Amino acid sequence: MLDALWKELATPQAPPPDLVIVACGLGVLAVVLHPTSWQITRGLITIAHEGGHALAALLSRRKLAGIRLHSDTSGVTLTKGKPTGLGMIATAAAGYVAPSLLGLGGAVLASAGYVRVLLWGALVLLAGMLLLIRNVFGAVSLLVVGGALFALSWFTPDEVQGVVAYLGVWFLLVGGVRPIFELQGKRRRGTAGNSDADQLARLTRIPGTVWVGFFFVVAAASLVYGGYLLLPADLLPRGLVSALVP
């Protein structure tokens, strides 16, 4: 049984038709730009954001006290350990770049045809987060998202899995950019004094605006390269293809 499962995971799937890939990207862009649809779906970006904090904390050997996801699409990851140093800096810096980097990793897998690996990898990450959730809304959110992913990966044909995978990757890539603009807007209005960027400014003495710029560069670069991987080559500008292809 394990051999059959591994064979299924390791077998590349054909990508969706070019028109479907483009439609997925444009549809996600419309969702992210529209205020109502963004407010409904933004919680998915929050899950990736808080997961980034948690993963960075684990890698830097900080102790995780728990994760909370809230109905207003905000979240918090609580850690224990030294309040300064590289571990704390890495943990604070990981949140805003996590959705985009996850999207880029997903683009690599999806463009290579490893859609099942992408879906099951997402399930493993969600299961890991579920063990760290410390509130009911957060647990329900992860169970709903994880349950939907499991049903899609187990009960739907390859064509449906491919479309869902491309939609998810596009959403992480495009949706990873908007919160950075929202963050800077809140900072200009003076309503984000304890944001990740401001925490990093206190930890490193590097201005918070510079950290926001860093978040944006990572997100924009991930979107550009991820889009290059996902989009059909004949739709890309020749100069971009020449610059990105070795």
XYZ file of N, CA and C in Angstrom:
738
model
N 0.830 -1.209 0.000
C 0.000 0.000 0.000
C 0.862 1.256 0.000
N 1.922 1.258 0.817
C 2.811 2.416 0.866
C 3.530 2.607 -0.461
N 3.897 1.478 -1.099
C 4.555 1.575 -2.405
C 3.623 2.198 -3.437
N 2.361 1.809 -3.391
C 1.387 2.361 -4.337
C 1.167 3.851 -4.091
N 1.102 4.226 -2.793
C 0.919 5.637 -2.459
C 2.122 6.457 -2.914
N 3.323 5.936 -2.673
C 4.519 6.664 -3.088
C 4.578 6.797 -4.610
N 4.214 5.732 -5.318
C 4.206 5.787 -6.773
C 3.227 6.839 -7.279
N 2.063 6.917 -6.610
C 1.060 7.903 -7.012
C 1.561 9.327 -6.761
N 2.212 9.539 -5.617
C 2.732 10.862 -5.296
C 3.861 11.267 -6.236
N 4.677 10.303 -6.628
C 5.863 10.605 -7.427
C 5.570 10.686 -8.920
N 4.332 10.384 -9.314
C 3.981 10.432 -10.736
C 3.474 11.831 -11.099
N 4.184 12.537 -11.990
C 3.749 13.894 -12.348
C 2.399 13.879 -13.056
N 1.630 14.931 -12.825
C 0.352 15.092 -13.493
C 0.468 16.171 -14.561
N -0.346 16.035 -15.597
C -0.363 17.048 -16.650
C -0.946 18.344 -16.093
N -0.393 19.494 -16.476
C -0.934 20.768 -15.983
C -2.305 21.062 -16.587
N -3.078 21.930 -15.960
C -4.344 22.338 -16.570
C -4.083 23.035 -17.906
N -5.108 23.177 -18.743
C -4.935 23.923 -20.006
C -4.443 25.354 -19.741
N -3.719 25.905 -20.708
C -3.155 27.242 -20.547
C -4.222 28.271 -20.174
N -5.373 28.188 -20.823
C -6.444 29.145 -20.550
C -6.905 29.046 -19.099
N -6.960 27.841 -18.562
C -7.387 27.638 -17.170
C -6.358 28.228 -16.212
N -5.072 28.030 -16.510
C -4.017 28.578 -15.654
C -4.111 30.102 -15.592
N -4.302 30.734 -16.745
C -4.430 32.192 -16.779
C -5.692 32.634 -16.062
N -6.798 31.909 -16.278
C -8.061 32.260 -15.619
C -7.934 32.146 -14.108
N -7.203 31.137 -13.632
C -6.981 30.991 -12.188
C -6.257 32.209 -11.640
N -5.208 32.638 -12.334
C -4.455 33.804 -11.880
C -5.293 35.067 -11.866
N -6.058 35.300 -12.922
C -6.885 36.502 -12.996
C -8.012 36.450 -11.964
N -8.580 35.260 -11.769
C -9.636 35.121 -10.766
C -9.124 35.411 -9.371
N -7.941 34.901 -9.049
C -7.343 35.162 -7.739
C -7.045 36.649 -7.587
N -6.532 37.281 -8.630
C -6.253 38.718 -8.569
C -7.518 39.503 -8.252
N -8.633 39.131 -8.885
C -9.907 39.813 -8.621
C -10.345 39.607 -7.175
N -10.174 38.395 -6.662
C -10.555 38.102 -5.270
C -9.727 38.931 -4.295
N -8.420 39.018 -4.543
C -7.530 39.744 -3.632
C -7.788 41.247 -3.682
N -8.127 41.777 -4.843
C -8.331 43.218 -4.978
C -9.704 43.669 -4.461
N -10.707 42.794 -4.498
C -12.047 43.186 -4.058
C -12.127 43.132 -2.534
N -12.561 44.212 -1.891
C -12.546 44.264 -0.421
C -13.334 43.146 0.255
N -14.515 42.844 -0.248
C -15.350 41.843 0.419
C -14.767 40.441 0.281
N -14.415 40.061 -0.944
C -13.866 38.720 -1.152
C -12.519 38.574 -0.452
N -11.744 39.666 -0.391
C -10.469 39.608 0.317
C -10.683 39.384 1.805
N -11.649 40.054 2.383
C -11.915 39.888 3.810
C -12.354 38.455 4.125
N -13.070 37.828 3.186
C -13.536 36.457 3.395
C -12.381 35.466 3.304
N -11.466 35.694 2.378
C -10.399 34.718 2.103
C -9.081 35.052 2.791
N -8.962 36.220 3.375
C -7.692 36.654 3.948
C -7.202 35.730 5.066
N -8.125 35.034 5.709
C -7.739 34.126 6.780
C -6.776 33.041 6.314
N -6.837 32.661 5.026
C -5.912 31.670 4.501
C -4.476 32.197 4.523
N -4.330 33.492 4.241
C -3.001 34.111 4.304
C -2.534 34.188 5.754
N -3.467 34.448 6.666
C -3.109 34.492 8.093
C -2.592 33.143 8.567
N -3.206 32.054 8.089
C -2.725 30.722 8.461
C -1.275 30.547 8.021
N -0.976 30.940 6.786
C 0.402 30.825 6.293
C 1.336 31.752 7.064
N 0.866 32.953 7.379
C 1.662 33.932 8.123
C 2.065 33.386 9.494
N 1.081 32.915 10.241
C 1.378 32.403 11.576
C 2.172 31.095 11.509
N 1.920 30.297 10.467
C 2.722 29.105 10.279
C 4.182 29.436 10.027
N 4.429 30.546 9.324
C 5.804 30.990 9.099
C 6.488 31.367 10.397
N 5.781 32.108 11.248
C 6.340 32.434 12.565
C 6.684 31.162 13.340
N 5.738 30.207 13.338
C 5.924 28.979 14.115
C 7.102 28.169 13.591
N 7.212 28.031 12.278
C 8.305 27.249 11.708
C 9.656 27.898 11.999
N 9.715 29.231 11.855
C 10.972 29.928 12.148
C 11.353 29.776 13.617
N 10.359 29.807 14.501
C 10.639 29.631 15.927
C 11.199 28.242 16.203
N 10.611 27.231 15.589
C 11.097 25.866 15.785
C 12.520 25.702 15.248
N 12.780 26.255 14.065
C 14.103 26.130 13.458
C 15.168 26.872 14.255
N 14.759 27.957 14.918
C 15.717 28.721 15.731
C 15.724 28.253 17.189
N 15.021 27.147 17.434
C 15.033 26.484 18.744
C 14.396 27.323 19.849
N 13.392 28.122 19.457
C 12.567 28.781 20.451
C 11.409 27.856 20.819
N 10.879 28.009 22.003
C 9.787 27.164 22.462
C 8.460 27.788 22.054
N 7.633 27.005 21.375
C 6.332 27.493 20.940
C 5.301 27.321 22.051
N 4.637 28.421 22.387
C 3.590 28.366 23.411
C 2.213 28.175 22.789
N 2.074 28.426 21.488
C 0.788 28.224 20.845
C 0.515 29.237 19.754
N -0.525 28.929 18.961
C -0.966 29.795 17.865
C -2.450 30.061 18.049
N -2.847 31.301 17.790
C -4.260 31.665 17.821
C -4.641 32.332 16.505
N -5.755 31.901 15.934
C -6.323 32.522 14.746
C -7.666 33.125 15.128
N -7.913 34.359 14.699
C -9.114 35.063 15.119
C -10.053 35.313 13.944
N -11.316 35.531 14.258
C -12.336 35.698 13.220
C -12.170 36.978 12.419
N -11.402 37.955 12.924
C -11.160 39.179 12.154
C -9.971 39.033 11.212
N -9.517 37.796 10.999
C -8.396 37.396 10.135
C -7.036 37.757 10.719
N -6.988 38.182 11.975
C -5.699 38.395 12.626
C -5.258 37.098 13.287
N -4.045 37.090 13.769
C -3.530 35.912 14.444
C -2.331 36.271 15.288
N -1.917 35.344 16.133
C -0.743 35.574 16.971
C -0.066 34.234 17.239
N 1.260 34.255 17.193
C 2.061 33.080 17.537
C 2.898 33.429 18.758
N 2.711 32.680 19.824
C 3.396 32.951 21.077
C 4.584 32.022 21.234
N 5.746 32.596 21.527
C 6.954 31.797 21.731
C 7.604 32.176 23.054
N 8.437 31.279 23.535
C 9.186 31.529 24.757
C 10.668 31.388 24.466
N 11.459 32.201 25.146
C 12.897 32.158 24.937
C 13.490 33.539 25.082
N 14.726 33.676 24.696
C 15.423 34.944 24.796
C 14.700 36.004 23.974
N 14.392 37.178 24.556
C 13.610 38.186 23.838
C 14.398 38.935 22.777
N 15.669 38.658 22.635
C 16.493 39.287 21.610
C 17.306 38.201 20.907
N 18.102 38.593 19.915
C 18.967 37.633 19.242
C 18.417 37.180 17.904
N 19.219 36.362 17.206
C 18.875 35.948 15.852
C 17.597 35.118 15.804
N 17.368 34.282 16.825
C 16.162 33.471 16.828
C 14.901 34.308 16.866
N 14.883 35.320 17.698
C 13.730 36.212 17.782
C 13.568 37.026 16.505
N 14.687 37.468 15.925
C 14.627 38.230 14.679
C 14.063 37.368 13.551
N 14.565 36.129 13.439
C 14.076 35.236 12.389
C 12.590 34.939 12.557
N 12.169 34.739 13.800
C 10.759 34.447 14.067
C 9.874 35.624 13.674
N 10.290 36.836 14.038
C 9.492 38.022 13.712
C 9.476 38.300 12.213
N 10.581 37.990 11.539
C 10.690 38.319 10.112
C 9.971 37.321 9.216
N 9.646 36.144 9.737
C 9.141 35.067 8.882
C 7.685 35.231 8.483
N 6.891 35.947 9.270
C 5.447 35.964 9.042
C 5.028 36.517 7.701
N 5.439 37.742 7.387
C 4.958 38.396 6.169
C 5.529 37.789 4.897
N 6.662 37.101 4.982
C 7.230 36.498 3.776
C 6.779 35.051 3.593
N 6.212 34.441 4.641
C 5.851 33.025 4.574
C 4.840 32.700 3.475
N 3.717 33.448 3.327
C 2.772 33.092 2.264
C 3.412 33.098 0.882
N 4.234 34.116 0.615
C 4.855 34.219 -0.703
C 5.860 33.102 -0.940
N 6.659 32.781 0.077
C 7.645 31.714 -0.085
C 6.967 30.354 -0.213
N 5.880 30.145 0.539
C 5.110 28.918 0.365
C 4.505 28.853 -1.037
N 4.028 29.993 -1.524
C 3.495 30.043 -2.883
C 4.556 29.725 -3.917
N 5.768 30.235 -3.702
C 6.855 29.948 -4.634
C 7.205 28.466 -4.625
N 7.279 27.875 -3.430
C 7.514 26.436 -3.356
C 6.406 25.651 -4.031
N 5.175 26.102 -3.841
C 4.054 25.454 -4.498
C 4.121 25.583 -6.006
N 4.587 26.738 -6.498
C 4.723 26.936 -7.940
C 5.758 25.981 -8.530
N 6.847 25.756 -7.794
C 7.868 24.805 -8.247
C 7.256 23.412 -8.390
N 6.498 22.977 -7.377
C 5.899 21.650 -7.406
C 4.808 21.543 -8.471
N 3.925 22.539 -8.530
C 2.813 22.488 -9.475
C 3.316 22.512 -10.914
N 4.292 23.359 -11.199
C 4.800 23.464 -12.566
C 5.522 22.197 -12.998
N 6.037 21.424 -12.026
C 6.695 20.153 -12.336
C 5.703 18.993 -12.375
N 4.435 19.274 -12.068
C 3.408 18.247 -12.125
C 3.168 17.513 -10.826
N 3.867 17.893 -9.752
C 3.725 17.171 -8.484
C 2.609 17.776 -7.637
N 1.410 17.707 -8.174
C 0.247 18.299 -7.521
C -0.104 17.547 -6.247
N -0.033 16.231 -6.277
C -0.370 15.452 -5.080
C 0.618 15.732 -3.952
N 1.885 15.850 -4.291
C 2.884 16.194 -3.276
C 2.554 17.546 -2.666
N 2.140 18.486 -3.499
C 1.772 19.813 -3.022
C 0.590 19.743 -2.064
N -0.448 19.022 -2.449
C -1.651 18.941 -1.618
C -1.373 18.214 -0.306
N -0.650 17.108 -0.376
C -0.375 16.362 0.850
C 0.642 17.083 1.727
N 1.565 17.800 1.111
C 2.477 18.620 1.895
C 1.728 19.689 2.671
N 0.734 20.310 2.020
C -0.083 21.312 2.707
C -0.845 20.680 3.866
N -1.341 19.464 3.664
C -2.056 18.772 4.744
C -1.146 18.506 5.936
N 0.083 18.113 5.675
C 1.033 17.851 6.765
C 1.299 19.133 7.547
N 1.491 20.249 6.838
C 1.741 21.520 7.519
C 0.533 21.938 8.360
N -0.664 21.758 7.818
C -1.876 22.118 8.569
C -2.038 21.241 9.803
N -1.713 19.960 9.674
C -1.810 19.054 10.822
C -0.826 19.466 11.912
N 0.386 19.872 11.495
C 1.363 20.345 12.475
C 0.884 21.588 13.197
N 0.268 22.505 12.451
C -0.260 23.721 13.073
C -1.395 23.409 14.033
N -2.221 22.420 13.659
C -3.378 22.081 14.499
C -2.939 21.667 15.903
N -1.799 21.028 16.000
C -1.293 20.610 17.307
C -0.912 21.801 18.180
N -0.698 22.957 17.542
C -0.243 24.144 18.271
C -1.345 25.165 18.506
N -2.523 24.931 17.924
C -3.621 25.890 18.044
C -4.162 25.907 19.469
N -4.441 27.121 19.959
C -4.889 27.271 21.339
C -6.248 27.964 21.449
N -7.017 28.046 20.364
C -8.370 28.587 20.472
C -9.298 27.843 19.524
N -10.594 27.889 19.827
C -11.585 27.102 19.095
C -11.697 27.557 17.646
N -11.762 28.873 17.426
C -11.906 29.358 16.050
C -10.735 28.895 15.191
N -9.519 28.961 15.741
C -8.357 28.525 14.985
C -8.417 27.048 14.653
N -8.834 26.234 15.622
C -8.930 24.795 15.387
C -9.974 24.478 14.322
N -11.129 25.138 14.409
C -12.184 24.914 13.414
C -11.713 25.336 12.029
N -11.014 26.467 11.949
C -10.522 26.962 10.657
C -9.589 25.952 10.006
N -8.647 25.435 10.776
C -7.694 24.476 10.229
C -8.378 23.167 9.851
N -9.345 22.730 10.656
C -10.057 21.494 10.334
C -10.870 21.646 9.049
N -11.478 22.796 8.860
C -12.264 23.026 7.640
C -11.359 23.050 6.417
N -10.269 23.818 6.494
C -9.345 23.911 5.357
C -8.690 22.557 5.094
N -8.228 21.899 6.158
C -7.597 20.596 5.996
C -8.560 19.544 5.475
N -9.787 19.559 5.980
C -10.782 18.603 5.505
C -11.103 18.790 4.039
N -11.205 20.048 3.614
C -11.468 20.326 2.200
C -10.312 19.848 1.332
N -9.083 20.102 1.776
C -7.918 19.656 1.016
C -7.858 18.128 0.937
N -8.159 17.465 2.049
C -8.138 15.999 2.055
C -9.175 15.451 1.087
N -10.367 16.001 1.131
C -11.431 15.520 0.240
C -11.040 15.730 -1.225
N -10.460 16.877 -1.526
C -10.054 17.159 -2.899
C -8.952 16.213 -3.361
N -7.986 15.966 -2.473
C -6.853 15.134 -2.866
C -7.206 13.651 -2.937
N -8.259 13.237 -2.233
C -8.589 11.816 -2.143
C -9.728 11.407 -3.070
N -10.689 12.329 -3.280
C -11.920 11.931 -3.968
C -12.118 12.571 -5.343
N -11.272 13.514 -5.732
C -11.502 14.199 -7.001
C -10.497 13.744 -8.053
N -10.857 13.876 -9.337
C -9.931 13.468 -10.408
C -8.740 14.420 -10.519
N -7.738 13.982 -11.272
C -6.506 14.767 -11.419
C -6.775 16.174 -11.940
N -7.728 16.297 -12.849
C -7.987 17.604 -13.452
C -8.455 18.611 -12.403
N -9.313 18.159 -11.502
C -9.805 19.045 -10.440
C -8.681 19.379 -9.468
N -7.880 18.389 -9.110
C -6.755 18.625 -8.209
C -5.798 19.659 -8.791
N -5.542 19.568 -10.081
C -4.642 20.518 -10.729
C -5.160 21.941 -10.652
N -6.442 22.123 -10.926
C -7.028 23.471 -10.876
C -6.973 24.024 -9.457
N -7.326 23.191 -8.469
C -7.298 23.635 -7.074
C -5.871 24.008 -6.658
N -4.912 23.185 -7.064
C -3.517 23.464 -6.717
C -3.071 24.803 -7.309
N -3.391 25.053 -8.563
C -2.990 26.311 -9.197
C -3.700 27.493 -8.548
N -4.967 27.323 -8.194
C -5.676 28.389 -7.499
C -5.011 28.706 -6.162
N -4.671 27.660 -5.411
C -4.038 27.867 -4.116
C -2.692 28.543 -4.222
N -1.892 28.113 -5.193
C -0.562 28.711 -5.370
C -0.679 30.162 -5.801
N -1.555 30.432 -6.758
C -1.773 31.827 -7.170
C -2.221 32.681 -5.988
N -3.091 32.116 -5.152
C -3.596 32.911 -4.021
C -2.483 33.251 -3.042
N -1.602 32.304 -2.768
C -0.480 32.596 -1.870
C 0.452 33.639 -2.476
N 0.716 33.531 -3.773
C 1.634 34.468 -4.420
C 1.053 35.880 -4.487
N -0.188 35.972 -4.933
C -0.817 37.293 -5.070
C -1.261 37.818 -3.709
N -1.898 36.952 -2.920
C -2.391 37.369 -1.608
C -1.292 37.671 -0.621
N -0.081 37.174 -0.877
C 1.023 37.481 0.016
C 1.506 38.913 -0.077
N 1.121 39.616 -1.147
C 1.589 40.993 -1.353
C 0.698 42.008 -0.635
N -0.602 41.822 -0.706
C -1.513 42.847 -0.178
C -1.330 43.147 1.305
N -1.135 42.149 2.202
C -0.964 42.490 3.614
C 0.216 43.401 3.900
N 1.212 43.399 3.032
C 2.376 44.266 3.236
C 1.985 45.721 3.020
N 1.173 45.978 2.006
C 0.663 47.337 1.795
C -0.259 47.741 2.944
N -1.083 46.798 3.410
C -1.961 47.099 4.539
C -1.137 47.419 5.788
N -0.064 46.687 5.985
C 0.808 46.931 7.139
C 1.379 48.343 7.102
N 1.916 48.748 5.949
C 2.504 50.080 5.864
C 1.445 51.166 6.029
N 0.231 50.915 5.519
C -0.856 51.870 5.717
C -1.189 52.055 7.181
N -1.233 50.969 7.932
C -1.493 51.058 9.373
C -0.355 51.776 10.082
N 0.871 51.538 9.644
C 2.008 52.202 10.282
C 1.968 53.709 10.036
N 1.555 54.104 8.840
C 1.445 55.545 8.550
C 0.387 56.199 9.421
N -0.682 55.453 9.726
C -1.758 55.995 10.551
C -1.465 55.855 12.038
N -0.354 55.202 12.370
C 0.024 55.037 13.773
C -0.785 54.008 14.508
N -1.332 53.006 13.779
C -2.178 51.993 14.431
C -1.523 50.608 14.414
N -0.201 50.559 14.175
C 0.475 49.256 14.108
C 1.790 49.306 14.877
N 1.738 49.906 16.074
C 2.971 50.100 16.840
C 3.657 48.824 17.269
N 2.912 47.716 17.305
C 3.510 46.448 17.723
C 3.543 45.440 16.579
N 3.582 45.957 15.342
C 3.621 45.079 14.179
C 4.953 44.352 14.095
N 5.010 43.352 13.213
C 6.266 42.617 13.029
C 7.399 43.555 12.637
N 7.105 44.519 11.751
C 8.145 45.445 11.300
C 8.652 46.306 12.449
N 7.768 46.738 13.313
C 8.178 47.587 14.428
C 8.905 46.780 15.503
N 8.488 45.526 15.698
C 9.249 44.660 16.601
C 10.661 44.449 16.070
N 10.785 44.238 14.773
C 12.096 44.052 14.173
C 12.946 45.312 14.279
N 12.293 46.468 14.169
C 13.033 47.727 14.316
C 13.625 47.843 15.717
N 12.842 47.432 16.712
C 13.357 47.501 18.087
C 14.463 46.468 18.316
N 14.350 45.309 17.649
C 15.338 44.254 17.832
C 16.658 44.546 17.117
N 16.573 45.209 15.970
C 17.755 45.355 15.114
C 18.244 46.789 14.952
N 17.406 47.768 15.375
C 17.703 49.188 15.160
C 17.696 49.567 13.673
N 17.143 48.701 12.857
C 16.903 49.009 11.444
C 15.463 49.505 11.331
N 15.229 50.653 10.697
C 13.873 51.223 10.658
C 12.825 50.235 10.165
N 11.635 50.363 10.751
C 10.552 49.478 10.360
C 10.216 49.569 8.886
N 10.354 50.754 8.299
C 10.063 50.930 6.875
C 10.990 50.075 6.020
N 12.233 49.926 6.460
C 13.178 49.079 5.734
C 12.718 47.625 5.784
N 12.221 47.205 6.933
C 11.724 45.838 7.046
C 10.486 45.627 6.174
N 9.616 46.630 6.108
C 8.463 46.525 5.210
C 8.945 46.390 3.768
N 9.975 47.169 3.415
C 10.549 47.055 2.080
C 11.110 45.662 1.815
N 11.744 45.079 2.824
C 12.259 43.717 2.690
C 11.123 42.733 2.447
N 10.050 42.865 3.232
C 8.892 41.989 3.025
C 8.391 42.100 1.584
N 8.304 43.342 1.095
C 7.763 43.560 -0.252
C 8.675 42.971 -1.324
N 9.972 43.148 -1.173
C 10.914 42.613 -2.172
C 10.783 41.098 -2.264
N 10.717 40.423 -1.104
C 10.576 38.966 -1.105
C 9.259 38.553 -1.759
N 8.167 39.246 -1.396
C 6.856 38.898 -1.944
C 6.795 39.162 -3.447
N 7.339 40.316 -3.880
C 7.305 40.657 -5.301
C 8.164 39.696 -6.114
N 9.349 39.368 -5.604
C 10.228 38.443 -6.323
C 9.591 37.057 -6.422
N 8.933 36.625 -5.344
C 8.249 35.328 -5.361
C 7.114 35.327 -6.375
N 6.370 36.434 -6.445
C 5.271 36.533 -7.393
C 5.775 36.498 -8.830
N 6.848 37.231 -9.099
C 7.385 37.278 -10.460
C 7.896 35.904 -10.888
N 8.715 35.295 -10.041
C 9.285 34.008 -10.440
C 8.234 32.897 -10.397
N 7.358 32.948 -9.387
C 6.284 31.961 -9.344
C 5.366 32.078 -10.548
N 5.050 33.322 -10.943
C 4.238 33.517 -12.140
C 4.920 33.010 -13.392
N 6.238 33.217 -13.462
C 7.012 32.691 -14.593
C 6.910 31.168 -14.668
N 6.955 30.506 -13.502
C 6.860 29.053 -13.486
C 5.463 28.559 -13.868
N 4.440 29.294 -13.462
C 3.071 28.836 -13.669
C 2.520 29.165 -15.047
N 2.852 30.341 -15.572
C 2.245 30.789 -16.817
C 2.858 30.091 -18.028
N 2.050 29.885 -19.058
C 2.598 29.323 -20.307
C 3.703 30.222 -20.864
N 4.763 29.614 -21.372
C 5.935 30.377 -21.817
C 5.603 31.362 -22.930
N 4.647 31.028 -23.806
C 4.369 31.918 -24.936
C 3.607 33.177 -24.522
N 3.155 33.229 -23.256
C 2.474 34.431 -22.774
C 3.421 35.389 -22.059
N 4.661 34.958 -21.810
C 5.611 35.766 -21.062
C 6.431 36.631 -21.996
N 6.797 37.840 -21.568
C 7.692 38.674 -22.366
C 9.015 37.971 -22.608
N 9.536 38.068 -23.815
C 10.767 37.366 -24.143
C 11.928 37.802 -23.264
N 11.961 39.086 -22.916
C 13.042 39.588 -22.080
C 13.018 38.945 -20.701
N 11.804 38.736 -20.162
C 11.681 38.117 -18.844
C 12.133 36.671 -18.902
N 11.724 35.959 -19.944
C 12.136 34.571 -20.076
C 13.649 34.462 -20.195
N 14.241 35.351 -20.993
C 15.694 35.320 -21.154
C 16.417 35.606 -19.839
N 15.838 36.472 -19.029
C 16.476 36.834 -17.764
C 16.368 35.725 -16.735
N 15.296 34.950 -16.783
C 15.049 33.940 -15.761
C 15.544 32.557 -16.141
N 15.666 32.289 -17.423
C 16.133 30.977 -17.859
C 17.656 30.995 -17.969
N 18.354 30.067 -17.302
C 19.826 30.039 -17.391
C 20.296 29.859 -18.828
